[in-house]
Short mmCIF file of C-alpha atoms in Angstrom, two decimals:
data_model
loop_
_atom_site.label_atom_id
_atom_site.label_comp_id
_atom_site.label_asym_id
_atom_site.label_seq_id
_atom_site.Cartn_x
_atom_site.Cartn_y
_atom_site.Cartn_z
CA UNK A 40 72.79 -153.91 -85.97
CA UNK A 41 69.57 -152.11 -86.73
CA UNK A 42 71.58 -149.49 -89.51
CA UNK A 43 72.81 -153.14 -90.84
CA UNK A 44 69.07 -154.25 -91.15
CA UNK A 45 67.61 -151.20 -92.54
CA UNK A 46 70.32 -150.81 -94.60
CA UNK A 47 70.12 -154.92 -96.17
CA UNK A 48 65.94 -153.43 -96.36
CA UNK A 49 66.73 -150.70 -98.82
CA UNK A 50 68.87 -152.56 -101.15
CA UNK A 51 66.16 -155.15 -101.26
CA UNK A 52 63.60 -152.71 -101.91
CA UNK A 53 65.58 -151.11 -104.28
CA UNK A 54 66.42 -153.93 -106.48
CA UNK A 55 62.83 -155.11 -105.97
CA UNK A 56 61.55 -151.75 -107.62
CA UNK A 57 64.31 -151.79 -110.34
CA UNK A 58 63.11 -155.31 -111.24
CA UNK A 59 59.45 -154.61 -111.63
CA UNK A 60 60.84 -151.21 -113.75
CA UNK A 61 62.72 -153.88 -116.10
CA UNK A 62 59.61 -156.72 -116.26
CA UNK A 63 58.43 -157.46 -119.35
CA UNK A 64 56.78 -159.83 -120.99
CA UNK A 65 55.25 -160.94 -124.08
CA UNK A 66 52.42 -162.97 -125.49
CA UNK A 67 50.94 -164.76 -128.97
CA UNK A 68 47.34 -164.73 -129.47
CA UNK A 69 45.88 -166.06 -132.38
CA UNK A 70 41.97 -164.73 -132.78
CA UNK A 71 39.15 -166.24 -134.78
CA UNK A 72 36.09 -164.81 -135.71
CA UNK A 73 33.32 -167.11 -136.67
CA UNK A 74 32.63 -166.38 -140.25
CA UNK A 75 29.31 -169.36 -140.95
CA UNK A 76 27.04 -165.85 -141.60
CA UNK A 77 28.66 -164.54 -143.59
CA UNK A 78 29.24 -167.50 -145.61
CA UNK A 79 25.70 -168.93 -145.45
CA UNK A 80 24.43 -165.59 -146.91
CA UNK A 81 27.06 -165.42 -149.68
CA UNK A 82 26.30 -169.24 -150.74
CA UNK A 83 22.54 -168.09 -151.16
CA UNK A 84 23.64 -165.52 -154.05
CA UNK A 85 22.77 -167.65 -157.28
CA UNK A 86 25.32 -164.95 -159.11
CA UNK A 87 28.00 -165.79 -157.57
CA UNK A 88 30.63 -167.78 -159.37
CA UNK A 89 32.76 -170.58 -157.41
CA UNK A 90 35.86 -168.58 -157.87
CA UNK A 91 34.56 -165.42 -156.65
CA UNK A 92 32.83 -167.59 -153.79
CA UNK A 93 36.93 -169.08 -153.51
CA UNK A 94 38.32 -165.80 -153.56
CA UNK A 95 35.89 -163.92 -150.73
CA UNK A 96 36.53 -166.96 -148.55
CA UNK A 97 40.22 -166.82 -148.80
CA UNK A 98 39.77 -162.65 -148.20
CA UNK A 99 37.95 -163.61 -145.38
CA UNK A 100 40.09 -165.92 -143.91
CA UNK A 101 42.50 -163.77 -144.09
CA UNK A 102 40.54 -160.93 -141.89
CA UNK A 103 38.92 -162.79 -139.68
CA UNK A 104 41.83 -164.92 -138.40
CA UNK A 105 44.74 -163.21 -137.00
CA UNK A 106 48.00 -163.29 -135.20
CA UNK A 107 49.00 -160.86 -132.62
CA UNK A 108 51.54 -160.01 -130.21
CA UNK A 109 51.57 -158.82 -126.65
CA UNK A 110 53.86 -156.70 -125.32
CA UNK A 111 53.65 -155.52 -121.53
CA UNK A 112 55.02 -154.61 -118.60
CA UNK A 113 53.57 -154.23 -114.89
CA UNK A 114 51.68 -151.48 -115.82
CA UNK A 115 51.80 -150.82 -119.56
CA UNK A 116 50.85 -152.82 -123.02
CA UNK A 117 51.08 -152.55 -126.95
CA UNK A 118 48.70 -154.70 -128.92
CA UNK A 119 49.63 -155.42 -132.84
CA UNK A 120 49.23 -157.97 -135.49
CA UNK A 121 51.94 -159.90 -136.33
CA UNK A 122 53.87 -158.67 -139.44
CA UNK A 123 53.59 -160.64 -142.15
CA UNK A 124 54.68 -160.75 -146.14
CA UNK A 125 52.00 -159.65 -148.62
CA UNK A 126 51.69 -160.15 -151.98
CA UNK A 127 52.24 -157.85 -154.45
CA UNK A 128 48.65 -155.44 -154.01
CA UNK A 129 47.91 -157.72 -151.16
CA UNK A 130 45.93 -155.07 -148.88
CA UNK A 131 44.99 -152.57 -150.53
CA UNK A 132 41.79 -149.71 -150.72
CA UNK A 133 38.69 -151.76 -149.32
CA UNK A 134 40.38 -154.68 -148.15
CA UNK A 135 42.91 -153.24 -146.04
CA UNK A 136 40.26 -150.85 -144.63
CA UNK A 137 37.55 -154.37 -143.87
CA UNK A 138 40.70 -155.34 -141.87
CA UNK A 139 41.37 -152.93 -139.74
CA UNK A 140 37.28 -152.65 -139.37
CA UNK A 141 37.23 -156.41 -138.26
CA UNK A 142 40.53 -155.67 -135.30
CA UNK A 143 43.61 -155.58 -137.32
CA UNK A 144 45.83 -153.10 -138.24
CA UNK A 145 47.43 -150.57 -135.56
CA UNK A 146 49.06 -150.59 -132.62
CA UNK A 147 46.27 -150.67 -129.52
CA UNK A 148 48.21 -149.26 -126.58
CA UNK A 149 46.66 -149.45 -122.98
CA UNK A 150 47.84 -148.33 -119.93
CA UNK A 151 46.15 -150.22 -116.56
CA UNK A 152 47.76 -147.57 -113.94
CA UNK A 153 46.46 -144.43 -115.69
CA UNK A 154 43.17 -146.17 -116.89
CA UNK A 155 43.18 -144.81 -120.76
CA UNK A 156 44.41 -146.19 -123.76
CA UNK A 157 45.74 -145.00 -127.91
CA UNK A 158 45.10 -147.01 -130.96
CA UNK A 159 45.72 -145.32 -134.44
CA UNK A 160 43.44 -146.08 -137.16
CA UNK A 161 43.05 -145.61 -141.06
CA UNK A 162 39.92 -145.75 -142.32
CA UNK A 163 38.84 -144.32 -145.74
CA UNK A 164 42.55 -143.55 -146.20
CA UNK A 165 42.43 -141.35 -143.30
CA UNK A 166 44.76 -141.74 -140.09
CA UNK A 167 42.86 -141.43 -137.10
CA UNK A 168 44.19 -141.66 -133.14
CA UNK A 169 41.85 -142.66 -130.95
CA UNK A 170 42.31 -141.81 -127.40
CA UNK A 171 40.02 -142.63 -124.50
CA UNK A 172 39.22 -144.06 -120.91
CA UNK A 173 39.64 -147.73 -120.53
CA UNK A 174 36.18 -149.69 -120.31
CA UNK A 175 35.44 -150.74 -116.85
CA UNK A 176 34.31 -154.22 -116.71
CA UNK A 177 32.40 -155.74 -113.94
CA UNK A 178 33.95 -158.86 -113.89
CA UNK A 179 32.72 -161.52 -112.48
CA UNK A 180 34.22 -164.45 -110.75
CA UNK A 181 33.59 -167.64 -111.79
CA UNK A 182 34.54 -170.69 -109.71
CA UNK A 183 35.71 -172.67 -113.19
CA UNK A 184 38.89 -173.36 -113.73
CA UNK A 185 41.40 -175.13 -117.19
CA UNK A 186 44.80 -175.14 -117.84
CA UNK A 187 46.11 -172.94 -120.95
CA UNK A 188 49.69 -173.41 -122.30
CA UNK A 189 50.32 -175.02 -119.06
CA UNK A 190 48.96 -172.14 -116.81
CA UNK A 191 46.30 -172.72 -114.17
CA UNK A 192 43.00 -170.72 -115.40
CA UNK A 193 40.04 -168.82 -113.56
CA UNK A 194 37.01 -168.00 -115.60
CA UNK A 195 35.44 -164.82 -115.58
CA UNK A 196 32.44 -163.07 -117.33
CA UNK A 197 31.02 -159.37 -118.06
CA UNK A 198 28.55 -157.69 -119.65
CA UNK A 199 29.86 -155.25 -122.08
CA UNK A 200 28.70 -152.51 -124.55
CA UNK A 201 29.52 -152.65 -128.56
CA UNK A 202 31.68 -150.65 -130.43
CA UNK A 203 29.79 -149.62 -133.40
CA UNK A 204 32.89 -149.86 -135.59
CA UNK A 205 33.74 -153.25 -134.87
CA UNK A 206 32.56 -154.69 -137.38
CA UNK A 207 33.05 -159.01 -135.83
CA UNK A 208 30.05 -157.71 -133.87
CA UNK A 209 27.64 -158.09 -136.33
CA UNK A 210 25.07 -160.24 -136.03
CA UNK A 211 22.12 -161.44 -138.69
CA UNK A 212 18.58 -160.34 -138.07
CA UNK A 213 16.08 -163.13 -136.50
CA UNK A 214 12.85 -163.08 -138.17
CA UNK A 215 11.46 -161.78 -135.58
CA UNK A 216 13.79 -159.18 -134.80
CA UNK A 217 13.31 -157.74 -137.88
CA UNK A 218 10.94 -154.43 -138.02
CA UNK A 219 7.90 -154.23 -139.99
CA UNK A 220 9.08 -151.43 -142.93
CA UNK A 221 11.99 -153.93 -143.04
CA UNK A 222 9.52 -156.43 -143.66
CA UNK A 223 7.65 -154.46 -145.88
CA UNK A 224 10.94 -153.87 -148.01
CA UNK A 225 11.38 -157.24 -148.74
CA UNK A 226 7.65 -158.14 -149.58
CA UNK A 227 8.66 -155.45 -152.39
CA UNK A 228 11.93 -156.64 -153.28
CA UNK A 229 10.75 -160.73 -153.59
CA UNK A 230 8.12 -158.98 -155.89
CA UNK A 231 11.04 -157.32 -158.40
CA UNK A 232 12.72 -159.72 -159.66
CA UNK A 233 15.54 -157.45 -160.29
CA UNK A 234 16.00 -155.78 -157.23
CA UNK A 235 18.48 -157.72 -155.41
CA UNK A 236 18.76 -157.95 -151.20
CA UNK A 237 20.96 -155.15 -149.52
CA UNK A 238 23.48 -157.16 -147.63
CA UNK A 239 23.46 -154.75 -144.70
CA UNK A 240 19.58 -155.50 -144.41
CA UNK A 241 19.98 -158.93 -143.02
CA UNK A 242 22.55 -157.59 -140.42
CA UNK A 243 22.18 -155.90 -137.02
CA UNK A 244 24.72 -154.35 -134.43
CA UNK A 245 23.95 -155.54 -130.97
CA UNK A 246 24.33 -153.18 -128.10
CA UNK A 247 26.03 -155.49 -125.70
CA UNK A 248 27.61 -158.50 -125.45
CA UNK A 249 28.77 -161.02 -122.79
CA UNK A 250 32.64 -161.98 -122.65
CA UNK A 251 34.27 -164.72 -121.16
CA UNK A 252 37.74 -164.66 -120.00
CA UNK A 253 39.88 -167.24 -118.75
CA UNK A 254 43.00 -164.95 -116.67
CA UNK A 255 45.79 -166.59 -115.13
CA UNK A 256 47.42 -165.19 -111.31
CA UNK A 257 50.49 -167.07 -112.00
CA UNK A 258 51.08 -164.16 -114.49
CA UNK A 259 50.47 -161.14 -112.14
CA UNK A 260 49.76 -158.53 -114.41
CA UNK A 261 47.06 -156.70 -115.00
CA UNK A 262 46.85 -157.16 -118.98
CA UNK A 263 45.16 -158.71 -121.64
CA UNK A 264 44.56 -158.56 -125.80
CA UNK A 265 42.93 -155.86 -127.30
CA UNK A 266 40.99 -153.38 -124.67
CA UNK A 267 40.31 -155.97 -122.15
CA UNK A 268 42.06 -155.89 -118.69
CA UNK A 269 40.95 -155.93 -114.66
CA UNK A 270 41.56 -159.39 -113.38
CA UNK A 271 44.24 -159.83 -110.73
CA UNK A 272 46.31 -161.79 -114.05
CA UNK A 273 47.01 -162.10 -117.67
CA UNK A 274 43.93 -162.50 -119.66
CA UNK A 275 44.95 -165.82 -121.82
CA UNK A 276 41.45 -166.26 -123.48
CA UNK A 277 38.70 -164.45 -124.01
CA UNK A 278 35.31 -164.93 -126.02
CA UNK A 279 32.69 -162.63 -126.98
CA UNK A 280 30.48 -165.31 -128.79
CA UNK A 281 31.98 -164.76 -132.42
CA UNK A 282 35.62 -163.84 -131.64
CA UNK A 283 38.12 -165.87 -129.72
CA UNK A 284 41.63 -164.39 -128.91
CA UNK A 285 43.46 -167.67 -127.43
CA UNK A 286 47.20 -166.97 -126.05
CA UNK A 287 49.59 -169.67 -127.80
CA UNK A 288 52.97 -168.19 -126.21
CA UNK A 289 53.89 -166.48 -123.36
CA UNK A 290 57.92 -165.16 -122.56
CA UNK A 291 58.45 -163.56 -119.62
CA UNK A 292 61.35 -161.72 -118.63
CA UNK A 293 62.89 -160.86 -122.08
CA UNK A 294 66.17 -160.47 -122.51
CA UNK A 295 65.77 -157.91 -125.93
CA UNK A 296 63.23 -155.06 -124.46
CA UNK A 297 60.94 -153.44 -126.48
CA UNK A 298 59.50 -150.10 -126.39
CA UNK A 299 56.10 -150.28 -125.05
CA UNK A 300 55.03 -146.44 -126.04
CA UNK A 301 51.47 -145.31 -128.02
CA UNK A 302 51.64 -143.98 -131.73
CA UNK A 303 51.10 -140.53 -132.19
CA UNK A 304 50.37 -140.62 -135.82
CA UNK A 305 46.84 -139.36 -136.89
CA UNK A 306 43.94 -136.91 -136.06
CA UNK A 307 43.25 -136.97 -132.56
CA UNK A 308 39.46 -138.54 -131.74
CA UNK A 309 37.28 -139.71 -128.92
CA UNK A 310 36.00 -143.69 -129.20
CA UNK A 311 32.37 -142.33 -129.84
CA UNK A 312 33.91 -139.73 -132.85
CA UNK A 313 36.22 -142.57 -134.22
CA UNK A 314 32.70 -144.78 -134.24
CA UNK A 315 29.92 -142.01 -135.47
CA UNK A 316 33.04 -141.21 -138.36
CA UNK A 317 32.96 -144.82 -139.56
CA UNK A 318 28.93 -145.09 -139.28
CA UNK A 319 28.42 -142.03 -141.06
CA UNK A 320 30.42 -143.47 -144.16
CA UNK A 321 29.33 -146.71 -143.94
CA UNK A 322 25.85 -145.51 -144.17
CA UNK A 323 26.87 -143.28 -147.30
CA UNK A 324 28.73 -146.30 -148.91
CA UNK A 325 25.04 -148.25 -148.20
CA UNK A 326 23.01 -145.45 -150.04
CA UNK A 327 25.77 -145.93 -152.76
CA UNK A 328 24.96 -149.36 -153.11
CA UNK A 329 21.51 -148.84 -153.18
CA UNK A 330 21.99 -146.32 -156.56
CA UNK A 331 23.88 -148.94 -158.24
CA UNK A 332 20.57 -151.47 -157.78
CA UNK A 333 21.79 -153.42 -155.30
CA UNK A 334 24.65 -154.97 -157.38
CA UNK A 335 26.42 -157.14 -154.93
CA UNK A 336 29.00 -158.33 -157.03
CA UNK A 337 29.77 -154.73 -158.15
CA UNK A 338 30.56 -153.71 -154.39
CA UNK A 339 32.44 -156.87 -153.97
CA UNK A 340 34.60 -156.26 -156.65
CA UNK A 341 35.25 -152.47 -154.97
CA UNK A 342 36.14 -154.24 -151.54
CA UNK A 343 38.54 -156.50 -152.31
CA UNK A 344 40.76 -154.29 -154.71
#
């Protein structure tokens, strides 16, 4: 009787295991970045035509809201943007580099049991693999709860640090926040007529940020969009004050399994490398602008094509 029972305990524990080994999952998240800065500082440019002003919003649109798809497994996830048809030159040079600056492009692969995570890159026409530790997020419990897509929702916060190539972080400078060369600067340039504002003067990169997740336990799996992960369930929302990644879809136990492995296409860089790279030459593309007199519609133009 007792070989019968530990015998009926294996098999169970057995098929358990295989089951968790064959789990897998996947979610739609659609993310919006608030764009009204952006916008509000573009509509004060008296040069700029209603079709260009037409065209930079559609660009926008197009960067700053975003499909993606979740693929993961108990312990395991791959992060991408939903495929979709371009036009003919559709993302090309500047534009398709702005995108992947603003979280597109790339597959973002994370792995919860061994705590690191791969995302390749191209920036500047260069391929880039970045590969580094997780962020550990203090989470912290909330005692709110909502129902998303029909799942029952817990509500969590941290505290996080910025990556300096994100560029959805960016925030415009308060008056007061602004320091007193800066000030100084634009005493001067309201006194030249035609000097025209730097558009990365009125902008600032804050060191930290608060997020907001909303994770359900009905889902079981440590997971979520992008680099976020760490509640006991899938992440369905989360917030950061300009970008919301909402979950749409969720399929669970798929029948056609995909491959949830990291690309290994690119040159091989830390977070901090991948993020002092793409400061360095945004700073030199700045200095650029600044030798062509400030001609904003010039550097649009160069962006978008």
């Amino acid at each position: 009787m007792r070989k019968i029972i530990f015998t009926a305990l294996f098999i169970l524990t057995f098929v358990a295991s295989n089951a968790q080994k064959d789990f897998q999952g996947m979610a739609v998240y659609e993310s919006k970045t608030s764009t009204s800065d952006f916008k509000n500082r573009f509509n004060g440019n008296k040069e700029m035509t209603p079709e260009m002003q037409k065209m930079i919003e559609e660009r926008m649109k197009k960067m700053f809201e975003k499909t993606f798809i979740l693929n993961f497994d108990k312990s395991a996830s791959i992060y991408k943007e939903e495929e979709k048809l371009e036009a003919p030159g559709g993302q090309q040079g500047g534009f398709r580099m702005m995108t992947s600056m603003m979280g597109g492009g790339g597959t973002f692969y994370k792995n919860v049991k061994d705590k690191n995570y791969i995302v390749d890159k191209e920036f500047m026409g260069k391929e880039f693999l970045v590969k580094d530790s997780l962020p550990k997020l203090n989470w912290k419990m909330e005692s709110e709860t909502r129902v998303i897509g029909g799942y029952n929702c817990f509500k969590a916060t941290a505290v996080r640090p910025v990556s300096q190539s994100d560029f959805r972080n960016f925030r415009p400078k308060k008056g007061e926040d602004k320091k007193e060369g800066d000030k100084k600067e634009d005493v001067a340039k309201n006194d030249n007529s035609e000097k025209k504002t730097n558009f990365m003067d009125d902008i600032e990169m804050p060191k930290e940020i608060t997020i907001t997740a909303w994770y359900t336990p009905e889902i079981p799996v440590n997971q979520g969009p992008e680099n976020y992960w760490g509640l006991p369930g899938l992440i369905l929302e989360v917030n950061d004050g300009k970008t919301t990644i909402l979950c749409s879809k969720v399929v669970l136990n798929l029948k056609d399994k995909v491959d949830i492995k990291p690309s290994n296409n690119g040159k091989v860089v830390s977070q901090k490398e991948y993020d002092e790279t793409v400061v360095k030459k945004m700073e030199e593309m700045r200095q650029m602008y600044d030798g062509n007199g400030g001609d904003g519609k010039r550097m649009e133009f160069r962006m978008g094509h």
